[in-house]
Coordinates of C-alpha atoms in Angstrom, one line a residue:
M1 CA 0.0 0.0 0.0
N2 CA 1.4 3.4 -1.0
N3 CA 1.9 6.2 1.5
P4 CA 0.8 9.4 -0.2
H5 CA 1.9 11.7 2.7
K6 CA 5.4 10.4 2.5
Y7 CA 5.4 10.5 -1.3
Y8 CA 4.4 14.2 -1.4
R9 CA 7.0 15.2 1.1
E10 CA 9.7 13.3 -0.8
Q11 CA 8.7 15.0 -4.0
I12 CA 8.9 18.4 -2.5
A13 CA 12.4 17.7 -1.2
L14 CA 13.5 16.3 -4.5
H15 CA 12.1 19.2 -6.6
T16 CA 13.4 21.8 -4.2
L17 CA 17.0 20.5 -4.6
S18 CA 16.6 20.5 -8.4
L19 CA 15.2 24.0 -8.3
K20 CA 18.3 25.4 -6.4
K21 CA 20.5 23.9 -9.1
V22 CA 18.5 25.4 -12.0
K23 CA 18.6 28.8 -10.3
R24 CA 22.4 28.7 -10.2
Q25 CA 22.5 27.8 -13.9
L26 CA 20.2 30.7 -14.7
A27 CA 22.5 33.1 -12.8
V28 CA 25.5 31.9 -14.9
S29 CA 23.4 32.1 -18.1
S30 CA 22.4 35.7 -17.5
T31 CA 26.1 36.6 -16.9
V32 CA 27.2 34.9 -20.2
R33 CA 24.5 36.7 -22.2
L34 CA 25.7 40.0 -20.9
L35 CA 29.3 39.2 -21.8
V36 CA 28.3 38.2 -25.3
F37 CA 26.3 41.4 -25.8
L38 CA 29.3 43.5 -24.6
A39 CA 31.7 41.7 -26.8
G40 CA 29.4 42.3 -29.8
S41 CA 29.1 45.9 -29.0
I42 CA 32.8 46.4 -28.6
T43 CA 33.4 44.6 -32.0
L44 CA 30.9 46.9 -33.7
Y45 CA 32.5 50.0 -32.1
F46 CA 36.1 49.2 -33.2
G47 CA 35.1 47.6 -36.5
Y48 CA 33.3 50.7 -37.8
P49 CA 33.2 51.7 -40.7
N50 CA 34.4 48.3 -42.1
A51 CA 31.2 46.8 -43.6
Q52 CA 32.6 43.2 -43.5
I53 CA 33.5 43.3 -39.8
I54 CA 30.1 44.9 -38.9
M55 CA 28.1 42.4 -40.9
A56 CA 30.1 39.4 -39.5
S57 CA 29.8 40.6 -35.9
I58 CA 26.1 41.1 -36.3
V59 CA 25.6 37.7 -37.8
L60 CA 27.8 35.8 -35.4
G61 CA 26.7 37.8 -32.4
S62 CA 23.0 37.2 -33.3
I63 CA 23.6 33.5 -33.7
A64 CA 25.4 33.3 -30.3
F65 CA 22.8 35.5 -28.6
I66 CA 19.8 33.5 -30.0
F67 CA 21.5 30.3 -28.8
L68 CA 22.0 31.7 -25.3
V69 CA 18.5 33.2 -25.2
T70 CA 17.0 29.8 -26.2
R71 CA 19.0 28.0 -23.5
H72 CA 18.0 30.6 -20.9
S73 CA 14.4 30.2 -21.9
N74 CA 14.6 26.4 -21.5
L75 CA 16.2 26.9 -18.0
T76 CA 13.5 29.3 -17.1
Y77 CA 10.8 26.8 -18.2
T78 CA 12.5 24.1 -16.1
K79 CA 12.5 26.4 -13.1
N80 CA 8.9 27.3 -13.5
K81 CA 7.9 23.6 -13.9
L82 CA 9.8 22.6 -10.8
T83 CA 8.1 25.4 -8.9
K84 CA 4.8 24.2 -10.1
L85 CA 5.6 20.6 -9.1
I86 CA 6.5 21.8 -5.6
Q87 CA 3.1 23.6 -5.4
I88 CA 1.2 20.5 -6.6
N89 CA 2.7 18.4 -3.8
Q90 CA 2.2 21.1 -1.2
L91 CA -1.5 21.3 -2.3
E92 CA -2.0 17.6 -1.7
L93 CA -0.6 17.9 1.8
A94 CA -2.9 20.8 2.5
V95 CA -5.9 18.8 1.3
F96 CA -4.9 16.1 3.8
K97 CA -5.3 18.7 6.4
D98 CA -8.8 19.6 5.1
D99 CA -7.6 22.8 3.5
I100 CA -9.3 22.8 0.1
S101 CA -9.5 26.6 -0.2
N102 CA -7.2 26.7 -3.2
L103 CA -9.3 24.2 -5.2
D104 CA -12.0 25.1 -7.7
T105 CA -15.5 24.6 -6.3
G106 CA -17.1 23.9 -9.7
K107 CA -20.1 26.1 -8.7
E108 CA -20.9 26.7 -12.4
F109 CA -22.0 23.1 -12.6
I110 CA -24.6 23.3 -9.8
D111 CA -27.9 22.2 -11.4
P112 CA -31.0 21.8 -9.1
S113 CA -32.8 20.0 -11.9
H114 CA -30.2 17.2 -12.2
A115 CA -31.2 13.7 -11.1
Y116 CA -28.9 13.8 -8.0
S117 CA -25.9 16.2 -8.2
H118 CA -27.5 19.1 -6.2
D119 CA -28.9 16.8 -3.5
I120 CA -25.6 15.2 -2.7
D121 CA -23.4 18.3 -2.9
L122 CA -21.5 17.1 -6.0
F123 CA -20.6 20.7 -6.9
G124 CA -20.1 23.9 -4.9
H125 CA -18.3 24.9 -1.7
K126 CA -16.9 21.8 0.1
S127 CA -18.3 19.5 -2.5
F128 CA -17.0 16.2 -3.8
F129 CA -15.9 18.0 -7.0
Q130 CA -13.9 20.6 -5.1
Y131 CA -12.3 17.8 -3.1
A132 CA -11.4 15.6 -6.1
N133 CA -10.8 17.9 -9.0
R134 CA -7.2 18.4 -10.1
T135 CA -7.9 19.2 -13.8
V136 CA -5.7 21.9 -15.4
T137 CA -7.6 22.5 -18.6
L138 CA -11.1 23.9 -19.1
A139 CA -12.0 21.0 -21.3
G140 CA -10.7 18.6 -18.7
K141 CA -12.8 20.3 -16.0
N142 CA -15.9 20.1 -18.1
K143 CA -15.1 16.4 -18.9
L144 CA -14.8 15.6 -15.2
A145 CA -18.1 17.3 -14.4
S146 CA -19.8 15.3 -17.2
I147 CA -18.3 12.1 -15.9
L148 CA -19.7 12.8 -12.4
T149 CA -23.2 13.6 -13.7
A150 CA -23.5 11.1 -16.5
N151 CA -25.3 8.5 -14.4
S152 CA -23.8 5.7 -16.6
I153 CA -23.4 2.1 -15.5
L154 CA -21.5 1.0 -18.6
D155 CA -18.0 -0.5 -18.5
I156 CA -17.4 0.0 -14.8
E157 CA -14.7 -2.6 -14.5
Q158 CA -12.8 -1.0 -17.4
K159 CA -13.2 2.4 -15.7
Q160 CA -11.7 0.9 -12.5
D161 CA -8.8 -0.4 -14.5
T162 CA -8.2 3.0 -16.0
I163 CA -8.2 4.7 -12.6
K164 CA -6.0 2.0 -11.1
N165 CA -3.5 2.5 -13.9
L166 CA -3.3 6.2 -13.5
S167 CA -3.2 6.0 -9.7
K168 CA 0.1 4.1 -10.1
L169 CA 1.6 6.9 -12.2
P170 CA 1.9 9.8 -9.8
E171 CA 5.0 11.3 -11.4
W172 CA 3.4 11.2 -14.8
R173 CA 0.2 12.8 -13.5
Q174 CA 2.1 15.6 -11.8
E175 CA 4.2 16.3 -14.9
F176 CA 1.1 16.5 -17.0
S177 CA -0.5 18.9 -14.6
A178 CA 2.6 21.0 -14.2
I179 CA 3.1 21.3 -18.0
A180 CA -0.5 22.4 -18.5
S181 CA -0.4 24.9 -15.6
L182 CA 2.5 26.8 -17.1
V183 CA 0.3 28.1 -20.0
T184 CA -2.7 30.2 -19.2
V185 CA -5.5 29.4 -21.7
S186 CA -8.4 31.8 -22.0
V187 CA -10.2 30.5 -25.1
S188 CA -12.4 27.4 -24.9
I189 CA -12.1 24.5 -27.3
S190 CA -15.6 25.3 -28.8
V191 CA -14.3 28.7 -29.9
I192 CA -11.3 27.1 -31.6
Q193 CA -13.6 24.6 -33.3
K194 CA -15.9 27.4 -34.5
W195 CA -12.9 29.3 -35.8
F196 CA -11.7 26.3 -37.8
Q197 CA -15.1 25.5 -39.2
N198 CA -15.8 29.0 -40.3
Y199 CA -12.4 29.9 -41.6
T200 CA -12.2 31.0 -45.2
S201 CA -8.8 31.1 -47.0
W202 CA -7.8 34.5 -48.4
V203 CA -4.1 34.3 -49.3
P204 CA -3.9 34.8 -53.2
K205 CA -2.2 32.0 -55.1
M206 CA 0.5 34.4 -56.3
M207 CA 1.2 35.3 -52.6
Q208 CA 1.7 31.6 -51.8
I209 CA 4.9 31.5 -53.9
L210 CA 6.0 35.1 -53.8
P211 CA 7.5 35.0 -50.2
F212 CA 9.9 32.2 -51.1
V213 CA 11.0 34.0 -54.3
F214 CA 11.3 37.3 -52.5
S215 CA 13.4 35.8 -49.7
G216 CA 15.8 34.3 -52.2
I217 CA 16.3 37.6 -53.9
S218 CA 16.8 39.3 -50.5
V219 CA 19.6 36.8 -49.7
V220 CA 21.3 37.7 -53.0
M221 CA 20.9 41.4 -52.2
L222 CA 22.5 40.9 -48.7
I223 CA 25.4 39.1 -50.3
L224 CA 25.9 41.9 -52.9
L225 CA 25.7 44.5 -50.1
F226 CA 28.3 42.6 -48.1
L227 CA 30.6 42.5 -51.2
N228 CA 30.0 46.2 -51.9
S229 CA 28.5 45.3 -55.3
I230 CA 25.4 47.4 -54.5
T231 CA 24.8 50.5 -52.5
F232 CA 22.9 50.6 -49.2
N233 CA 20.3 52.9 -50.8
M234 CA 19.6 50.2 -53.4
F235 CA 19.1 47.7 -50.6
L236 CA 16.7 50.1 -48.8
I237 CA 14.6 50.4 -52.0
W238 CA 14.2 46.6 -52.0
L239 CA 13.3 46.6 -48.4
F240 CA 10.5 49.2 -49.0
I241 CA 9.2 47.2 -52.0
G242 CA 8.7 44.2 -49.6
L243 CA 7.0 46.4 -47.0
G244 CA 4.7 47.7 -49.8
V245 CA 3.8 44.2 -50.9
T246 CA 2.9 43.2 -47.4
G247 CA 0.9 46.3 -46.9
T248 CA -1.5 45.3 -49.7
Q249 CA -2.8 42.5 -47.5
I250 CA -2.4 44.2 -44.1
K251 CA -6.1 44.3 -43.2
K252 CA -6.6 40.6 -43.7
I253 CA -3.4 39.9 -42.0
N254 CA -4.4 41.8 -38.9
V255 CA -7.7 40.0 -38.7
L256 CA -6.0 36.6 -38.9
Y257 CA -3.4 37.6 -36.4
R258 CA -6.0 38.7 -33.9
E259 CA -7.9 35.4 -34.2
S260 CA -4.8 33.2 -34.2
N261 CA -3.2 35.0 -31.3
Q262 CA -6.2 34.0 -29.1
V263 CA -5.5 30.3 -29.6
K264 CA -1.7 30.4 -29.6
D265 CA -1.4 29.5 -25.9
T266 CA -3.8 26.6 -26.3
F267 CA -1.7 24.9 -28.9
E268 CA 1.5 25.7 -27.0
Q269 CA 0.0 23.8 -24.0
Y270 CA -1.7 21.0 -25.9
Y271 CA 1.2 19.8 -28.0
K272 CA 3.3 19.2 -24.9
L273 CA 0.4 17.3 -23.2
V274 CA -0.1 15.1 -26.3
D275 CA 3.6 14.4 -26.3
K276 CA 3.3 13.2 -22.7
I277 CA 0.5 10.8 -23.7
E278 CA 2.3 9.5 -26.7
N279 CA 5.5 8.6 -24.9
T280 CA 4.0 6.7 -22.0
V281 CA 3.1 3.0 -21.8
F282 CA -0.4 2.4 -20.4
D283 CA -1.8 -1.0 -19.3
A284 CA -5.5 -0.1 -19.1
P285 CA -7.5 -0.7 -22.4
F286 CA -9.3 2.6 -22.2
L287 CA -6.0 4.5 -21.9
Q288 CA -4.5 2.5 -24.8
E289 CA -7.6 3.2 -26.9
K290 CA -7.3 7.0 -26.3
Q291 CA -3.6 6.9 -26.8
Q292 CA -4.0 5.4 -30.3
L293 CA -6.1 8.4 -31.3
V294 CA -3.1 10.7 -31.1
I295 CA -0.5 8.3 -32.5
N296 CA -0.3 8.4 -36.3
E297 CA 1.9 6.0 -38.2
K298 CA 3.3 8.8 -40.4
E299 CA 3.4 11.7 -37.9
K300 CA 2.5 12.0 -34.3
A301 CA -0.2 14.4 -33.2
S302 CA 2.2 16.2 -30.9
A303 CA 4.5 17.0 -33.9
I304 CA 1.6 18.3 -35.9
L305 CA 0.3 20.5 -33.0
K306 CA 3.8 21.7 -32.2
Q307 CA 4.2 22.7 -35.9
F308 CA 1.1 24.9 -35.6
A309 CA 2.3 26.4 -32.3
S310 CA 5.6 27.2 -34.0
I311 CA 3.8 28.9 -36.9
L312 CA 1.7 30.9 -34.4
N313 CA 4.8 31.9 -32.4
A314 CA 6.5 32.9 -35.6
F315 CA 3.5 35.0 -36.6
D316 CA 3.6 36.7 -33.2
Q317 CA 7.1 38.0 -33.9
R318 CA 5.5 40.7 -36.0
N319 CA 5.0 42.5 -32.6
N320 CA 8.8 43.1 -32.5
M321 CA 9.0 46.3 -34.5
L322 CA 12.6 45.9 -35.7
F323 CA 12.0 42.3 -36.6
G324 CA 8.7 43.1 -38.3
I325 CA 10.2 45.7 -40.5
F326 CA 13.1 43.6 -41.8
A327 CA 11.2 40.3 -41.9
N328 CA 8.3 41.7 -43.9
G329 CA 10.6 43.9 -46.0
L330 CA 12.9 41.0 -46.9
M331 CA 10.8 37.9 -46.6
L332 CA 7.1 39.0 -46.7
W333 CA 6.9 37.4 -43.3
D334 CA 3.3 38.1 -42.4
I335 CA 2.1 36.7 -45.8
L336 CA 4.2 33.6 -45.4
Q337 CA 2.9 32.9 -41.9
S338 CA -0.7 33.5 -43.0
Y339 CA -0.3 31.0 -45.8
R340 CA 1.3 28.4 -43.4
I341 CA -1.7 28.9 -41.0
E342 CA -4.2 28.3 -43.8
Q343 CA -2.4 25.2 -45.1
W344 CA -2.3 23.7 -41.6
I345 CA -6.0 24.4 -40.9
A346 CA -7.0 22.9 -44.2
K347 CA -5.0 19.8 -43.6
N348 CA -5.6 19.1 -39.9
Q349 CA -8.8 20.8 -38.7
D350 CA -10.8 17.5 -38.8
K351 CA -8.3 15.8 -36.5
V352 CA -7.7 18.6 -34.0
M353 CA -11.0 18.2 -32.0
Q354 CA -10.4 14.5 -31.6
W355 CA -6.9 15.2 -30.1
F356 CA -8.4 17.9 -27.8
E357 CA -11.0 15.3 -26.6
V358 CA -8.1 12.9 -25.7
I359 CA -6.5 15.7 -23.7
A360 CA -9.7 16.3 -21.8
F361 CA -10.1 12.6 -21.1
F362 CA -6.7 12.2 -19.6
D363 CA -7.0 15.5 -17.7
A364 CA -10.3 14.4 -16.1
Y365 CA -9.1 10.8 -15.4
N366 CA -5.9 12.2 -13.8
S367 CA -8.1 13.7 -11.1
L368 CA -9.8 10.3 -10.5
G369 CA -6.4 8.6 -10.5
N370 CA -5.1 11.2 -8.0
F371 CA -8.2 10.5 -5.8
A372 CA -7.5 6.8 -5.8
F373 CA -3.8 7.4 -5.0
N374 CA -4.7 9.6 -2.1
H375 CA -7.0 6.9 -0.6
P376 CA -5.1 3.6 -0.6
D377 CA -7.4 2.3 2.1
Y378 CA -10.5 2.6 0.0
V379 CA -11.8 -0.4 -1.9
Y380 CA -13.0 -0.9 -5.5
P381 CA -16.5 -2.4 -5.4
N382 CA -16.7 -5.9 -6.6
I383 CA -19.1 -5.6 -9.6
S384 CA -21.8 -8.3 -9.4
S385 CA -25.0 -9.4 -11.2
E386 CA -26.5 -10.9 -8.1
N387 CA -29.9 -9.8 -6.7
I388 CA -28.2 -7.7 -4.0
I389 CA -27.8 -4.1 -5.1
L390 CA -25.4 -3.0 -2.4
K391 CA -23.6 -4.9 0.3
A392 CA -21.1 -2.7 2.0
E393 CA -19.1 -3.1 5.2
E394 CA -18.0 0.0 7.1
L395 CA -19.3 2.4 4.5
G396 CA -18.5 6.0 5.2
H397 CA -18.7 9.5 3.6
P398 CA -15.4 10.3 1.9
L399 CA -15.5 14.0 2.7
L400 CA -15.6 13.4 6.5
S401 CA -12.4 12.9 8.4
N402 CA -11.5 9.6 9.9
Q403 CA -11.8 11.1 13.3
K404 CA -15.3 12.4 12.8
R405 CA -16.7 9.7 10.5
I406 CA -18.9 6.9 11.7
D407 CA -19.1 4.0 9.3
N408 CA -22.0 1.7 8.8
D409 CA -22.9 -1.6 7.2
I410 CA -25.7 -1.8 4.7
T411 CA -27.2 -4.6 2.6
I412 CA -30.1 -3.8 0.3
S413 CA -31.4 -6.1 -2.4
R414 CA -33.0 -5.4 -5.7
E415 CA -36.7 -4.2 -5.4
Q416 CA -36.2 -3.6 -1.7
F417 CA -37.1 -0.3 0.0
F418 CA -35.8 1.0 3.3
I419 CA -37.8 3.5 5.4
I420 CA -35.3 5.3 7.7
T421 CA -36.5 7.1 10.8
G422 CA -34.5 8.9 13.4
A423 CA -34.2 12.0 15.6
N424 CA -33.0 15.3 14.4
M425 CA -29.2 15.4 13.7
A426 CA -29.0 11.6 14.2
G427 CA -27.3 11.1 10.9
K428 CA -30.1 10.2 8.4
S429 CA -29.3 12.8 5.7
T430 CA -25.6 12.2 6.0
F431 CA -26.2 8.5 5.5
L432 CA -28.4 9.1 2.5
R433 CA -25.7 11.2 0.9
T434 CA -23.1 8.5 1.8
V435 CA -25.1 5.8 0.0
A436 CA -25.8 8.1 -3.0
L437 CA -22.2 9.2 -3.3
Q438 CA -21.1 5.6 -3.1
I439 CA -23.3 4.7 -6.1
V440 CA -21.9 7.7 -8.1
M441 CA -18.3 6.8 -7.3
S442 CA -18.9 3.1 -8.0
N443 CA -20.5 3.9 -11.4
I444 CA -17.5 6.1 -12.5
G445 CA -15.0 3.4 -11.4
L446 CA -13.6 5.0 -8.2
P447 CA -12.7 3.2 -5.0
I448 CA -15.1 3.9 -2.2
C449 CA -14.8 4.6 1.5
A450 CA -15.6 1.1 2.8
K451 CA -13.9 -2.0 4.1
S452 CA -15.6 -4.2 1.4
C453 CA -18.4 -3.7 -1.1
E454 CA -20.4 -5.9 -3.5
Y455 CA -22.3 -3.8 -6.0
R456 CA -24.8 -4.4 -8.7
P457 CA -24.7 -1.4 -11.0
I458 CA -27.7 0.8 -11.0
K459 CA -28.5 4.4 -11.9
L460 CA -29.3 7.0 -9.2
I461 CA -32.1 9.5 -8.8
S462 CA -33.0 11.5 -5.7
S463 CA -35.2 14.1 -4.1
M464 CA -33.5 15.5 -1.0
R465 CA -33.2 19.2 -1.5
T466 CA -36.1 21.0 -3.2
S467 CA -36.5 24.7 -3.3
D468 CA -39.2 27.1 -4.5
S469 CA -38.5 29.4 -7.4
L470 CA -39.9 32.9 -7.6
S471 CA -38.6 33.4 -11.1
D472 CA -40.4 30.3 -12.3
E473 CA -43.4 31.1 -10.1
A474 CA -43.2 27.6 -8.6
S475 CA -44.0 26.9 -5.0
Y476 CA -41.9 24.6 -2.8
F477 CA -44.7 22.0 -2.9
F478 CA -45.1 22.2 -6.7
S479 CA -41.3 21.9 -7.2
E480 CA -41.2 18.8 -5.0
L481 CA -44.1 17.2 -6.9
T482 CA -42.3 18.0 -10.2
Q483 CA -39.2 16.1 -8.9
L484 CA -41.3 13.2 -7.7
K485 CA -43.0 13.1 -11.1
K486 CA -39.6 12.9 -12.8
I487 CA -38.7 9.9 -10.6
V488 CA -41.9 8.0 -11.6
D489 CA -41.4 8.8 -15.3
K490 CA -37.7 7.6 -15.1
L491 CA -38.8 4.3 -13.7
E492 CA -40.8 3.5 -16.8
D493 CA -37.6 3.6 -18.9
D494 CA -34.9 2.2 -16.7
E495 CA -33.9 0.8 -13.3
Y496 CA -32.9 3.4 -10.6
F497 CA -31.8 3.5 -7.0
I498 CA -34.1 6.1 -5.4
I499 CA -33.1 8.2 -2.4
L500 CA -35.8 10.4 -0.8
D501 CA -35.5 12.7 2.2
E502 CA -38.7 13.8 4.0
I503 CA -40.9 14.1 0.9
L504 CA -44.1 16.2 0.7
K505 CA -42.8 18.7 3.3
G506 CA -44.9 21.4 1.7
T507 CA -48.3 20.1 3.0
N508 CA -50.0 19.3 6.3
S509 CA -49.1 16.3 8.4
K510 CA -52.2 14.2 7.7
D511 CA -52.0 14.9 3.9
K512 CA -48.2 14.3 4.0
A513 CA -48.6 10.9 5.7
A514 CA -51.3 9.7 3.3
G515 CA -49.4 11.1 0.2
S516 CA -46.1 9.6 1.3
R517 CA -47.6 6.2 1.8
K518 CA -49.2 6.2 -1.6
F519 CA -46.0 7.3 -3.2
V520 CA -44.0 4.5 -1.6
E521 CA -46.6 2.0 -2.6
K522 CA -46.3 3.4 -6.2
L523 CA -42.5 2.9 -6.1
V524 CA -42.8 -0.6 -4.7
A525 CA -45.4 -1.5 -7.4
A526 CA -42.9 -0.3 -10.0
T527 CA -40.3 -2.7 -8.5
A528 CA -38.1 0.2 -7.5
T529 CA -35.1 0.0 -5.1
G530 CA -34.2 2.7 -2.6
I531 CA -34.3 4.5 0.7
I532 CA -36.6 7.1 2.1
A533 CA -35.9 9.1 5.3
T534 CA -38.8 10.4 7.3
H535 CA -39.9 11.8 10.7
D536 CA -43.4 10.4 10.1
L537 CA -43.5 7.1 12.1
S538 CA -46.9 6.2 10.6
L539 CA -45.2 5.6 7.3
C540 CA -43.3 2.7 8.9
E541 CA -46.6 0.8 9.1
I542 CA -46.4 0.1 5.4
A543 CA -43.8 -2.5 6.1
S544 CA -46.5 -4.7 7.6
D545 CA -48.4 -4.7 4.3
L546 CA -45.5 -4.8 1.9
P547 CA -42.7 -7.4 2.3
Q548 CA -40.4 -5.3 0.1
V549 CA -40.3 -2.5 2.6
Q550 CA -38.1 -2.7 5.7
N551 CA -37.6 -0.2 8.6
R552 CA -34.3 1.1 9.7
F553 CA -33.4 3.9 12.1
F554 CA -30.8 6.1 13.6
D555 CA -31.0 6.5 17.4
A556 CA -30.6 9.3 19.9
Q557 CA -30.5 9.0 23.7
I558 CA -30.8 11.5 26.5
I559 CA -28.5 10.7 29.3
N560 CA -28.0 12.9 32.3
D561 CA -29.9 15.7 30.5
E562 CA -27.5 15.5 27.6
L563 CA -28.2 14.3 24.0
Y564 CA -26.0 11.5 22.6
F565 CA -25.9 10.2 19.0
D566 CA -24.1 7.0 18.0
Y567 CA -24.8 7.5 14.3
K568 CA -25.3 3.8 13.8
F569 CA -27.6 2.3 11.2
K570 CA -30.0 -0.1 13.0
D571 CA -33.0 -2.4 12.2
G572 CA -36.4 -1.2 13.4
I573 CA -38.2 2.1 14.1
C574 CA -36.8 5.0 16.0
Q575 CA -38.7 5.7 19.3
N576 CA -36.7 8.6 20.6
M577 CA -37.3 12.0 19.0
N578 CA -35.5 15.1 20.3
A579 CA -37.2 18.3 19.0
S580 CA -38.9 19.1 22.3
F581 CA -35.8 18.4 24.3
L582 CA -33.7 20.7 22.1
L583 CA -36.2 23.5 22.3
K584 CA -36.0 23.3 26.1
K585 CA -32.2 22.7 26.2
M586 CA -31.5 25.8 24.1
G587 CA -33.9 28.0 26.1
I588 CA -36.3 28.5 23.2
V589 CA -39.3 27.3 25.2

């Protein structure tokens, strides 16, 4: 069994040591760059007005300086990645201390109309999403949210294999996250897809060849200038001709630049992530299947995406005024890059969205793999086709600490319904959410907080947290009825595990008791499986008439004028209620 605490501490120590070494190399690199610049300046000063010496010093100095700048950039990238890796490991240690303040809540995914996500706090502050999410791309974040809300019971064992595989690759997962985190992406994948689909080529056919011809002539002009065969004025005339040619297309170039510059960071990020996927050996079939989508026999997806990132970076050089003048004057630079962008889009746009989907898949499943790695004591449910839907030993809620959590055993068979009674604060609602979250986690392939678990896959639907809506002119009672109607309709199409918490709260006690009984009878007649929590003890009488219904309860005891809860799930009907005691204890009555 792995020790995640120890692993994260070791990684912090390792990366901190490497970071110190890289910082020393950066200091040396900065000094060398300065010396090369000074040497070039001195050569130019003493070489003036000798054109050969000036040209040679500019060319050689530029080559040396570009090499040093590239090396310095690579060292800076390494430094930033090591810093990010340290932060990733520090974050995991903070989460173990219940500090999730730096994690995304996923509040934008809160949907009260969803079958279960709002009821079980899947999204929002202190939600399961906030606790588990480690995605680093917007597409990955959306993918993870869709996995959690899909309510799919297909291929659970394959999903388990996928998560197990990634949980055993912590270094790979952290490298993936660190690489993605170093690039800030502000444009969604859907925007890129729309740009590709709506893009219309505009570079004239003549302009597709002209930059290469023009560049060749410019090289000849430079050689002639170096040999003093032409005057500098003649060279300047040629430069202005090039700028004039570029100027004829400047409006279209500016539009293309604005659009391409928005997606530049995305491709800079994604080609590196695809490269990580391509060069890793995976055991799980799902991971191998996704990996094959980015591995082409002729050319890997990472190389194709890197090519586009390089084109966009080259296009971005136009912002350097000095470079822009000479590059456009001598090579028709902007026209050349526009043509290269059009060629790439025409050739690869159909494949790009598939590659992006692969990135989102790995990003989302990395979060699930990380969750499994952080909980080596959790168990993967044994998927069964037996009549028992759920048989779990020491089942607990994963968001509660080991010190606070009280685990319970539960066995519930297909077409069986539990009515749970209990005093206020005795643990009914927490238990309902524990069971519901166990079903969601099991269906997506995660290990669950239990000692052992046998599970027959089933979809989930609930009605636990209903609210009225002034904007929709819907009362609380009507909103609840709407949700109950959805449950009944769903049962006509598929098999669901139903979780209900104190239904029909928006009506009087007598009406509520009668309505609740009729609704439970309706569910039992529809061969449904599930749990309903209630304070209405009269509802428990239905167990005498329907063998599918069984009574369970959570107890509360008053000892020496103090209220005690054991939070244990028991057979039978609760006899001890505490509302009157609490009103008196708190001085309300």
